[in-house]
Short mmCIF file of C-alpha atoms and ligand atoms in Angstrom, two decimals:
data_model
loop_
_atom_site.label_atom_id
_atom_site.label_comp_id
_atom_site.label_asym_id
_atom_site.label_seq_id
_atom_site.Cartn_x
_atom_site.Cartn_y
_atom_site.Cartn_z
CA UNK A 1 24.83 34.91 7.05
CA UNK A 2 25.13 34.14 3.23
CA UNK A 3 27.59 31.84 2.10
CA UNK A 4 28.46 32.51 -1.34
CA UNK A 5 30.07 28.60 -2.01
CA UNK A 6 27.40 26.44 -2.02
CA UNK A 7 27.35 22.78 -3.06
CA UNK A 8 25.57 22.55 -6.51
CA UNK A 9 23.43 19.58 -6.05
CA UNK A 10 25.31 17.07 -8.67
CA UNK A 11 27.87 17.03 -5.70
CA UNK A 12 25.40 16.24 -3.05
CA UNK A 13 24.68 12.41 -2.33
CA UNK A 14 21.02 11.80 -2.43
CA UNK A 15 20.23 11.96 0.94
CA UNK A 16 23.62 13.83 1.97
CA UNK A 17 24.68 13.71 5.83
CA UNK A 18 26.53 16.45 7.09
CA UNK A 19 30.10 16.23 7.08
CA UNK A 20 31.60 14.30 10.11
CA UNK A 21 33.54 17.73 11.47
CA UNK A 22 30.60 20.05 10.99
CA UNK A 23 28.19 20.03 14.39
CA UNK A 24 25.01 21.60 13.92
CA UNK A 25 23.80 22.62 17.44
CA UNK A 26 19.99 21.88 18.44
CA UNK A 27 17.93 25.14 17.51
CA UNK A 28 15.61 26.59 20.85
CA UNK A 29 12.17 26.80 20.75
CA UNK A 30 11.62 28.85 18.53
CA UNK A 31 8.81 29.15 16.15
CA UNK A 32 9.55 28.49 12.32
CA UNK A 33 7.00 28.90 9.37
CA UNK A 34 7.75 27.78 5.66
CA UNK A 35 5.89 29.08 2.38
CA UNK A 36 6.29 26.11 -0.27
CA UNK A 37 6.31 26.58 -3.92
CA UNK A 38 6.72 22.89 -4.84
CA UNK A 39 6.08 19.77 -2.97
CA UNK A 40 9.71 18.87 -3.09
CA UNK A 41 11.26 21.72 -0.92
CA UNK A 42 7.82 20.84 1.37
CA UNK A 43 8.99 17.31 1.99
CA UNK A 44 12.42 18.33 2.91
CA UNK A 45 11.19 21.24 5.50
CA UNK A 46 8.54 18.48 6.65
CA UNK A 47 11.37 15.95 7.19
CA UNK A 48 13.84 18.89 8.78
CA UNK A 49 11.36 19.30 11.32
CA UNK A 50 11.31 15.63 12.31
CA UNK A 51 14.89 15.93 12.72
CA UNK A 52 16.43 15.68 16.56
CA UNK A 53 17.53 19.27 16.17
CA UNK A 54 14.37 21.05 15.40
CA UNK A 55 13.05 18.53 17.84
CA UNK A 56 11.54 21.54 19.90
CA UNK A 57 11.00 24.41 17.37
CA UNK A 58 7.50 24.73 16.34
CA UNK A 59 7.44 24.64 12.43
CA UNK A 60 4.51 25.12 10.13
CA UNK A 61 4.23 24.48 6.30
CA UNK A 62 2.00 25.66 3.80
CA UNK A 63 1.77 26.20 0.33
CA UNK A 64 2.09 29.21 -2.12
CA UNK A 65 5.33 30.81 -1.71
CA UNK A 66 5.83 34.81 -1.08
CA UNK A 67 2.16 35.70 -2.17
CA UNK A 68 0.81 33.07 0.45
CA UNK A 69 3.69 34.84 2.93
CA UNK A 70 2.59 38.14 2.39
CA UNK A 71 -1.21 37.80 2.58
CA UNK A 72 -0.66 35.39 5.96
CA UNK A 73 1.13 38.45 7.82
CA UNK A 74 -1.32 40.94 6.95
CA UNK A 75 -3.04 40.19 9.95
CA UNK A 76 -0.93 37.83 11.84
CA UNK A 77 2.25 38.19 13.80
CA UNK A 78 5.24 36.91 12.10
CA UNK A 79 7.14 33.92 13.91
CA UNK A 80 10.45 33.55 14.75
CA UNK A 81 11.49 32.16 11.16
CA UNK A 82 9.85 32.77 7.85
CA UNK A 83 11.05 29.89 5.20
CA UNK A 84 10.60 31.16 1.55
CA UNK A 85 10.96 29.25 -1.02
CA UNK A 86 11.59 31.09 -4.35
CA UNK A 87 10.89 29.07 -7.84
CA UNK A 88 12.47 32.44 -9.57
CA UNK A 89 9.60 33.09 -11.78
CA UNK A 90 7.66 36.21 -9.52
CA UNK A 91 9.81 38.95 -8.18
CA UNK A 92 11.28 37.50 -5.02
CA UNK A 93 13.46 41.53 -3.95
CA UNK A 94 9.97 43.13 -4.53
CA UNK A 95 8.40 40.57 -2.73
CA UNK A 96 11.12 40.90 -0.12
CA UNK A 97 10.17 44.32 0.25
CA UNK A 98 6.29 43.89 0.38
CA UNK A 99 6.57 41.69 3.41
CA UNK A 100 9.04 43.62 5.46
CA UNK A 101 6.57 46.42 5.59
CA UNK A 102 4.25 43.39 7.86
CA UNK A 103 7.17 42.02 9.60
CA UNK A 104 7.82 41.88 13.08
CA UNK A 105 11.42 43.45 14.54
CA UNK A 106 13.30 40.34 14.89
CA UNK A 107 11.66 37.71 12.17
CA UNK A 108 14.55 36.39 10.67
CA UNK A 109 14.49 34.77 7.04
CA UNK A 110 15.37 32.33 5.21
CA UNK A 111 14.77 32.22 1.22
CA UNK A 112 15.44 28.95 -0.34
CA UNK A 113 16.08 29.76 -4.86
CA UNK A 114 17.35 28.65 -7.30
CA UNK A 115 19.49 31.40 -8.56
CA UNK A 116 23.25 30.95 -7.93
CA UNK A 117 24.06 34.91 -8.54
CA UNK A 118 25.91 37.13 -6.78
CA UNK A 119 24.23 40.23 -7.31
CA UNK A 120 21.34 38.38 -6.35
CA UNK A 121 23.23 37.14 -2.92
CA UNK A 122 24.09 40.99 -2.40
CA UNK A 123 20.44 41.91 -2.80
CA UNK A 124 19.24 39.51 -0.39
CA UNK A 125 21.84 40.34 2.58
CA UNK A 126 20.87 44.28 1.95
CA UNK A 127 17.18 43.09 2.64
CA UNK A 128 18.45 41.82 5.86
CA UNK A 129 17.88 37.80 4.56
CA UNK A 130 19.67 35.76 6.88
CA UNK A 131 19.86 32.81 4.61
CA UNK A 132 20.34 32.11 0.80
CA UNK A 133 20.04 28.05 0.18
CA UNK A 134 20.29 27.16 -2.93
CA UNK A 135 17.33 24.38 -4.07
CA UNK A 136 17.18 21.71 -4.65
CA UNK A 137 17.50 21.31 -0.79
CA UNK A 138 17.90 18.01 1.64
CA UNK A 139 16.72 17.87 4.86
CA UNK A 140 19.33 18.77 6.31
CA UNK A 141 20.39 21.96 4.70
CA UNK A 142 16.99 23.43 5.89
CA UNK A 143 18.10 21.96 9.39
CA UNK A 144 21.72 23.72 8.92
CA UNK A 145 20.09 26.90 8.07
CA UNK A 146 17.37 27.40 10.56
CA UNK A 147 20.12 25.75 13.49
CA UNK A 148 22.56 28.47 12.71
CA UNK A 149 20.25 31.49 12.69
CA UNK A 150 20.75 30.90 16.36
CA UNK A 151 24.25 29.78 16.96
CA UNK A 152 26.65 32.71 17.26
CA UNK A 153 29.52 31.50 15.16
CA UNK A 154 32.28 31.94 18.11
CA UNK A 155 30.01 28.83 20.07
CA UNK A 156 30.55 26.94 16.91
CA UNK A 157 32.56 24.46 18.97
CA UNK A 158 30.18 24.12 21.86
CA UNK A 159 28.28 21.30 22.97
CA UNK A 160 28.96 17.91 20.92
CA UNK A 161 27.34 15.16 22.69
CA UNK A 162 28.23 11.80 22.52
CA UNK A 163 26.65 8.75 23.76
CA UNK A 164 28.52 5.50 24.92
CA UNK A 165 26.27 2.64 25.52
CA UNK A 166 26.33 -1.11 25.64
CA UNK A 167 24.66 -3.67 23.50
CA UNK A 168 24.93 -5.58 26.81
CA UNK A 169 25.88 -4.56 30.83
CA UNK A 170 29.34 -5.34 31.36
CA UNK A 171 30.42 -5.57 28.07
CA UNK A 172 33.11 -2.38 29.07
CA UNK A 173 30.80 0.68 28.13
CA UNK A 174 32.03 2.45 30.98
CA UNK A 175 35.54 1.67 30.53
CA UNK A 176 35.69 2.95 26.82
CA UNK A 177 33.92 6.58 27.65
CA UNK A 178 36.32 7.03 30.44
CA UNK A 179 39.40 6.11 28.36
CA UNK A 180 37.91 8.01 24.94
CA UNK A 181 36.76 11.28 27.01
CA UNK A 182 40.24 11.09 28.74
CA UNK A 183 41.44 11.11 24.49
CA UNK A 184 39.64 13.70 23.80
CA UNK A 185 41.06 15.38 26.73
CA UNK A 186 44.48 14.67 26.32
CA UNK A 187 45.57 14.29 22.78
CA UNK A 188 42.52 16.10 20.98
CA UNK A 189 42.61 19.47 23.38
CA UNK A 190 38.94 19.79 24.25
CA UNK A 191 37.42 20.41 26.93
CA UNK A 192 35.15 17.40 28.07
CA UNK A 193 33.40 16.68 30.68
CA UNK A 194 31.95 13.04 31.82
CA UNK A 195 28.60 12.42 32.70
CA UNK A 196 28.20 9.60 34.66
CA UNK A 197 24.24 8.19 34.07
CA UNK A 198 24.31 5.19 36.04
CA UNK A 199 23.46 6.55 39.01
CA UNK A 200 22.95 3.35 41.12
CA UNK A 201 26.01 1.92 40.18
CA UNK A 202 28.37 4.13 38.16
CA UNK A 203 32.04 3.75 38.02
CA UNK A 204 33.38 6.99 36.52
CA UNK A 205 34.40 7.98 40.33
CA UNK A 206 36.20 5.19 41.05
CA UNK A 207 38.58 4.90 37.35
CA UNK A 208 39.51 8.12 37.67
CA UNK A 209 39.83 8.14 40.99
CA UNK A 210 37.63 11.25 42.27
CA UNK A 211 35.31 11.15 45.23
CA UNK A 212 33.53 14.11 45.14
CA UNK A 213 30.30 15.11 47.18
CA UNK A 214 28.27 16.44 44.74
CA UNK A 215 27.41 15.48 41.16
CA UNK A 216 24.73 14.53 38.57
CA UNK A 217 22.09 13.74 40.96
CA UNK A 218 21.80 17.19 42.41
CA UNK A 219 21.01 18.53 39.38
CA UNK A 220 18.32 15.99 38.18
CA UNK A 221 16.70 15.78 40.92
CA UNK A 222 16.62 19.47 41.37
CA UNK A 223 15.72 20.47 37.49
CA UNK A 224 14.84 24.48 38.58
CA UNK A 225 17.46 25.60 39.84
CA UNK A 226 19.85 23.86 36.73
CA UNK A 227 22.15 26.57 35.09
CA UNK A 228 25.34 27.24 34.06
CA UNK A 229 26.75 28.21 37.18
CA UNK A 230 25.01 25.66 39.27
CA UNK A 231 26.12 22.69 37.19
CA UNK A 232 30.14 23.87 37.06
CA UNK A 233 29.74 24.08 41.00
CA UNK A 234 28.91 19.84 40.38
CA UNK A 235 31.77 18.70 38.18
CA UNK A 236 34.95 17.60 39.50
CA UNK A 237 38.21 18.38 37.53
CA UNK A 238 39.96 14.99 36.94
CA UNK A 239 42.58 16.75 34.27
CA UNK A 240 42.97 19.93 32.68
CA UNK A 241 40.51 19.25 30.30
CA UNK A 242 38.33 16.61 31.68
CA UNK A 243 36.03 17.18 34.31
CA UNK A 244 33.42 14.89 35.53
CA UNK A 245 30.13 14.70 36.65
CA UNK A 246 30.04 11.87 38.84
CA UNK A 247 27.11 9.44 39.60
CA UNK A 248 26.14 8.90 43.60
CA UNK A 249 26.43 5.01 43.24
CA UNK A 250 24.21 5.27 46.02
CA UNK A 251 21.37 3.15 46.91
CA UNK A 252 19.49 5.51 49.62
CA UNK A 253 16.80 6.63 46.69
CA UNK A 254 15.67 4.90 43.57
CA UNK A 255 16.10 6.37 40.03
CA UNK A 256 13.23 6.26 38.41
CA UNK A 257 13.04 9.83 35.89
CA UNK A 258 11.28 10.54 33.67
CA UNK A 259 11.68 10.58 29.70
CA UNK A 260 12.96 14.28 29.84
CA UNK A 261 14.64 14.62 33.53
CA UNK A 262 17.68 15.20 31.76
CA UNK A 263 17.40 17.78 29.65
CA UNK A 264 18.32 20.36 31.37
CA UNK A 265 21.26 19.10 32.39
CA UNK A 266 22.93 18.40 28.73
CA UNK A 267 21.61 21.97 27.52
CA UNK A 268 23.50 23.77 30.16
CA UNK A 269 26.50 21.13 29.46
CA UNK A 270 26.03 21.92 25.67
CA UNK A 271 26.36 25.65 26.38
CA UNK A 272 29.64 25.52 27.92
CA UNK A 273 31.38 22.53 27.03
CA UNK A 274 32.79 21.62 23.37
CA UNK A 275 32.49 18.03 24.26
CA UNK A 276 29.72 15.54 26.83
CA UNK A 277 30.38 12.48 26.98
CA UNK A 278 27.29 10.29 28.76
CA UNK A 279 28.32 7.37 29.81
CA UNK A 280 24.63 5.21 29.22
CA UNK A 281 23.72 2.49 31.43
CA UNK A 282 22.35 -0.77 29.71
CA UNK A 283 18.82 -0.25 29.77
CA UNK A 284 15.95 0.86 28.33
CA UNK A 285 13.76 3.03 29.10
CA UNK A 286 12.27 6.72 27.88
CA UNK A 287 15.63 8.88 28.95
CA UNK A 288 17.89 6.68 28.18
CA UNK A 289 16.51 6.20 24.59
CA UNK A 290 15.98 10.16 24.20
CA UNK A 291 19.59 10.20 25.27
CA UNK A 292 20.62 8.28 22.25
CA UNK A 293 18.27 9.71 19.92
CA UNK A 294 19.47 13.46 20.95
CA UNK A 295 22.88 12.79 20.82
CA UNK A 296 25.30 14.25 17.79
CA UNK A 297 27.27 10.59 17.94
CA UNK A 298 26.86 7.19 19.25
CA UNK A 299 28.77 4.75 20.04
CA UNK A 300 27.84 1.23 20.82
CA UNK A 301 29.74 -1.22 22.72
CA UNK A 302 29.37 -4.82 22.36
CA UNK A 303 31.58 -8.09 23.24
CA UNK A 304 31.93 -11.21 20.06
CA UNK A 305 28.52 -12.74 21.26
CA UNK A 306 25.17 -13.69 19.32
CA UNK A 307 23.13 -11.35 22.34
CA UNK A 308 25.43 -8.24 21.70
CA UNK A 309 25.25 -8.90 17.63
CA UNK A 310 21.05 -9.16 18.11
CA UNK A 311 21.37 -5.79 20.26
CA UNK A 312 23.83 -3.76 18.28
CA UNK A 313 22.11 -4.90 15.23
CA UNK A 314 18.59 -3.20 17.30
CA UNK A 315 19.56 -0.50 18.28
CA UNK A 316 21.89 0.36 15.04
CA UNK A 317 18.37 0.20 13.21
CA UNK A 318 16.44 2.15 15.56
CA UNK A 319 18.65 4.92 15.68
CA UNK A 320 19.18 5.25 11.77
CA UNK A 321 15.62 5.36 11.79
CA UNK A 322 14.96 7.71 14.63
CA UNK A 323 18.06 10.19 12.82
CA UNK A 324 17.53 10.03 9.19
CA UNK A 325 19.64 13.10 9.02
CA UNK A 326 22.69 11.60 10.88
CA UNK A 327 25.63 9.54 10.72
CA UNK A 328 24.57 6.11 11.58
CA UNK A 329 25.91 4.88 15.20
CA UNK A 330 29.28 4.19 15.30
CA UNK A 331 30.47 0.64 17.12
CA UNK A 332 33.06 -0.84 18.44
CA UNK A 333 33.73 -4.92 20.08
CA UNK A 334 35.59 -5.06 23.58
CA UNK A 335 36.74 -8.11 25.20
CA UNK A 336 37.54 -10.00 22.16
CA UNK A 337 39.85 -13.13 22.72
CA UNK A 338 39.07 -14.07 25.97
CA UNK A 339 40.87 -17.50 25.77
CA UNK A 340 38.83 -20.73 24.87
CA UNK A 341 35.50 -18.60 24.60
CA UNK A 342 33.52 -19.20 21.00
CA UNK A 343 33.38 -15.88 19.65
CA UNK A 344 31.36 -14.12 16.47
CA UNK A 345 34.20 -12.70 14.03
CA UNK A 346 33.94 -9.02 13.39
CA UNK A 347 33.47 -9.90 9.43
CA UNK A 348 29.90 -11.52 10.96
CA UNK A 349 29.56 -8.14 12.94
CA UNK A 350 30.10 -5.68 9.83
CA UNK A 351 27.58 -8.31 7.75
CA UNK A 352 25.13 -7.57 10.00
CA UNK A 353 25.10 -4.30 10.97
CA UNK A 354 26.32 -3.10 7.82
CA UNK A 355 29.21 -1.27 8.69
CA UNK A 356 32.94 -2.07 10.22
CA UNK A 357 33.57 -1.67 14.13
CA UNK A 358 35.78 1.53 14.59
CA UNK A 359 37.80 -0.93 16.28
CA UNK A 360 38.29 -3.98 18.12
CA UNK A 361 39.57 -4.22 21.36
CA UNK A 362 41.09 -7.41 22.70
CA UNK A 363 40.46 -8.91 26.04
CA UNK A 364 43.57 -7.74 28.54
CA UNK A 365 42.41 -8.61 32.32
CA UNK A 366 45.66 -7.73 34.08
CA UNK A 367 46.07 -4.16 32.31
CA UNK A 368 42.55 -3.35 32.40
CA UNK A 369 41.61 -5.18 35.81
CA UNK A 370 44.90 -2.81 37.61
CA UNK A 371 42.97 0.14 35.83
CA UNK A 372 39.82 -0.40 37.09
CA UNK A 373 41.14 -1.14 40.73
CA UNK A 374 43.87 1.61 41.18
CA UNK A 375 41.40 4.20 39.72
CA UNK A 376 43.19 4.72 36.58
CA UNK A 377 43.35 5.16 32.82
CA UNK A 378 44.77 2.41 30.75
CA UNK A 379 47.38 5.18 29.60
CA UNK A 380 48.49 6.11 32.92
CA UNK A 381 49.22 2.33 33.26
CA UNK A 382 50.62 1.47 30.13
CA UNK A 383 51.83 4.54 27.48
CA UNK A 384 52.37 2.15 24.59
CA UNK A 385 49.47 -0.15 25.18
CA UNK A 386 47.91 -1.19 22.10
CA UNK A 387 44.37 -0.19 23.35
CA UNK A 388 45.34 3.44 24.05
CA UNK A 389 46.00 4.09 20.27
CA UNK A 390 42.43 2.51 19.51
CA UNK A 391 40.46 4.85 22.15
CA UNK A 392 42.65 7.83 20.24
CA UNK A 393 41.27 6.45 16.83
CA UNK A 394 37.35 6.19 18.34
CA UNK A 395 37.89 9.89 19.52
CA UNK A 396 38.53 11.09 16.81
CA UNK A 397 35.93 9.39 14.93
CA UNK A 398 33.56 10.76 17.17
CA UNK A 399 34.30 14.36 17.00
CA UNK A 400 36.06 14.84 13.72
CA UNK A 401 39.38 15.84 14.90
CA UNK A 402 42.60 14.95 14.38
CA UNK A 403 45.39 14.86 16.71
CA UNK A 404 46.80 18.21 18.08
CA UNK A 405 49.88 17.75 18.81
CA UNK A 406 50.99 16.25 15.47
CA UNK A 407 49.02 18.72 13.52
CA UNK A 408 51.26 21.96 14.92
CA UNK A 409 51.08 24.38 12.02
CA UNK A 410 53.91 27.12 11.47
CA UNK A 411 53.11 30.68 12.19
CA UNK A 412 52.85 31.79 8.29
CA UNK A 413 51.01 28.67 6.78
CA UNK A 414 48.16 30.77 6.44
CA UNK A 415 50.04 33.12 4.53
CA UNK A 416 51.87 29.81 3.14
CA UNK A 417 48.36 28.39 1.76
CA UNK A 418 47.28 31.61 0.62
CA UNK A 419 50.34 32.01 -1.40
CA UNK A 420 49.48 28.30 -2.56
CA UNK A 421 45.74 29.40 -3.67
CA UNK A 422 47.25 31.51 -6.30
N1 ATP B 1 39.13 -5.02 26.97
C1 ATP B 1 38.97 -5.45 28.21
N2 ATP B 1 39.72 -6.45 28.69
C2 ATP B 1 39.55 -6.88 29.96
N3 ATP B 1 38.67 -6.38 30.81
C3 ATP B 1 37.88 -5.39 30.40
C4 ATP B 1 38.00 -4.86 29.08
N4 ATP B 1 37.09 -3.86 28.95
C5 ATP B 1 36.46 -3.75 30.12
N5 ATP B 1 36.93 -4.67 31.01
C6 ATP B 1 36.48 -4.89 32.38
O1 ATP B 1 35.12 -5.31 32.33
C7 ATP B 1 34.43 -4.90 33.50
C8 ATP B 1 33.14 -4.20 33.10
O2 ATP B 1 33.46 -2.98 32.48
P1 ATP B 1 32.51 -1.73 32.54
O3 ATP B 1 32.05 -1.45 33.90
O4 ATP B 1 33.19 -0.66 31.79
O5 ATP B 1 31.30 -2.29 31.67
P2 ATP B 1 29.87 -1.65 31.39
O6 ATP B 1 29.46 -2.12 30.06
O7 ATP B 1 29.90 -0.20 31.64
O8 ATP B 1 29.03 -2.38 32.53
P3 ATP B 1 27.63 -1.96 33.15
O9 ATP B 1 26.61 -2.70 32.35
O10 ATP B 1 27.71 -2.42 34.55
O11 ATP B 1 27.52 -0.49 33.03
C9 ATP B 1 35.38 -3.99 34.25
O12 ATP B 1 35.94 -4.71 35.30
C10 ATP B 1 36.44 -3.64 33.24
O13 ATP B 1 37.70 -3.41 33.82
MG1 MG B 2 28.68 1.05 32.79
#
């Protein structure tokens, strides 16, 4: 697909993130190789396939453009993806030509030039290019591009992950996924699902009151026979949009898995459901890291303490370096004003970790202890409660959205903003 609006790059931050609504879904393993013209575009294809996304395409770089493309083929199979990077001075259509006569059926590619022109565009898409990016290129416009070769555009929505974890246990982790998925649920419209990780000692059964026989374990511990099917036979509807896939919180076997037991598990999720959220236990160890560093958002949960700054502050730098391409982690302090308790000022938070907490939520025993022990959402408790209007405001700074239901658009404003474009 060609998109014929692309940003020119005086409009593109130097290392630009993609915006918070767009969600680039993970490519497959698929196998991806790049002809360079200039070290520049080489870096940023070498750096796309660090990124989490390409995490398990196989990509390959080498120098010398088309000519380098063409001469490669001649004897070997073409991958998956062919990268081409254009500098505009040889004949890129003719070249275009040359090499479909050693392509494989199926070789999709993607030509990265420097020509903003139309006819140009037109030429390409009658070649059968799947991609036009215009260079200078980022990291993550390579990512973008070779990511939604293989996302139909209808699945656009599918599959954001988020990731809730403490900078310390008990600091309300839990809590805040259940009450932000139930947001998302609720006042956003999508469909999420829970996924409860603690599997000793999880708590998503018991807030929202569900006791049901089967759930996450029976799919990690039997990885083969994971699928789509399988894993909606698991989950256990809690509302009309939230469903939940519920932790034993048994102590009959130990839960020791390895770094990649779990992958199975969100891919199927992420093919069905617009929105996971995994509610981390504090620890770590090699899935529950990969957990983070997979995810499409964080966010981090930590009470007004020195530990929680020191472990927010951690794992904030980790995971900026682990997703150069990403939004840094998002964070938010719980249990703030517990009375006569010294506490760190959010102003010392932001300092430190360089940004502002999406929020801070104060300390409330009675509203959140009832919750906890009736098996309910702070919303079902309270309507107006201060907290539930924070939880709404970390939803939607998770996924990008805005409210639905204050958002409801007229039947003609499409025909209303169209009138407006001219
Ligand atoms: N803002 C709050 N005010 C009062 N109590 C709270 C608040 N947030 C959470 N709690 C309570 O703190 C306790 C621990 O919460 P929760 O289980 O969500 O923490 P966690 O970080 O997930 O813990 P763990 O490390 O065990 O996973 C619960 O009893 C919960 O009701
Ligand atoms: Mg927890």
């Amino acid at each position: 697909m060609i998109s014929y609006a692309r940003q020119t790059q005086e409009e593109q931050p130097e290392a630009s993130l993609p915006p918070v609504e767009e969600h680039i879904a993970p490519a497959p393993r698929v196998s991806v190789q790049a002809f360079c013209e200039t070290v520049e575009t080489a870096a940023a294809v070498q750096s796309a396939g660090e990124d989490r996304r390409l995490g398990k395409a196989h990509l390959k770089i080498q120098m010398g453009g088309m000519a380098a493309a063409i001469e490669a083929y001649r004897s070997a199979p073409t991958p998956n993806v062919i990268v081409l990077e254009s500098d505009g001075r040889n004949d890129l259509l003719g070249g275009l030509d040359q090499l479909a006569t050693v392509c494989d059926a199926g070789t999709r590619v993607v030509v990265i030039g420097r020509i903003n022109d139309v006819m140009l565009y037109r030429e390409l898409v009658r070649r059968g290019v799947s991609d036009y990016v215009l260079a200078p290129v980022g990291a993550i416009d390579v990512v973008r591009s070779i990511c939604n070769l293989f996302s139909a555009p209808e699945a656009k929505a599918v599959g954001r992950i988020i990731a809730v974890v403490g900078a310390k246990g008990g600091v309300g982790a839990s809590t805040i996924s259940h009450n932000v998925a139930w947001a998302i649920a609720r006042d956003l419209a999508m469909d999420a699902v829970v996924a409860d990780l603690d599997l000793a000692f999880g708590t998503a059964g018991l807030d929202y009151n569900q006791d049901p026989p089967q759930g996450i374990a029976d799919a990690v511990f039997s990885p083969d026979r994971v699928d789509t099917a399988f894993i909606d036979r698991l989950l256990s509807k809690c509302t009309d949009h939230l469903s939940l896939l519920a932790a034993p919180a048994t102590l009959d076997r130990v839960y020791d898995f390895g770094t990649d037991a779990f992958d199975s598990v969100f891919d199927t999720l992420r093919s069905t459901m617009p929105c996971i959220v995994l509610d981390i236990p504090h620890q770590w160890s090699g899935w529950t890291k990969r957990a983070l560093i997979g995810a499409d958002d964080i966010l981090i949960v930590a009470a007004p303490d020195l530990a929680n700054l020191r472990n927010t502050k951690n794992l904030v730098d980790l995971l900026k370096a682990s997703r150069p391409n990403d939004r840094p982690p998002l964070y938010c302090l719980n249990q703030v004003g517990v009375p006569k308790r010294p506490e760190i000022a959010a102003a010392e938070f932001a300092k430190a970790i360089e940004s502002q907490p999406v929020v801070s939520i104060p300390f409330e025993p009675q509203i959140f202890g009832s919750a906890a022990n009736n098996g309910q959402m702070i919303a079902e408790i309270s309507a107006n409660h201060k907290s539930i209007e924070m939880f709404l405001q970390i939803a939607q700074r998770l996924t990008g959205r805005s409210e639905t239901k204050k958002q409801k658009s007229s039947l003609l404003s499409p025909l209303i903003e169209k009138l407006r474009g001219k």
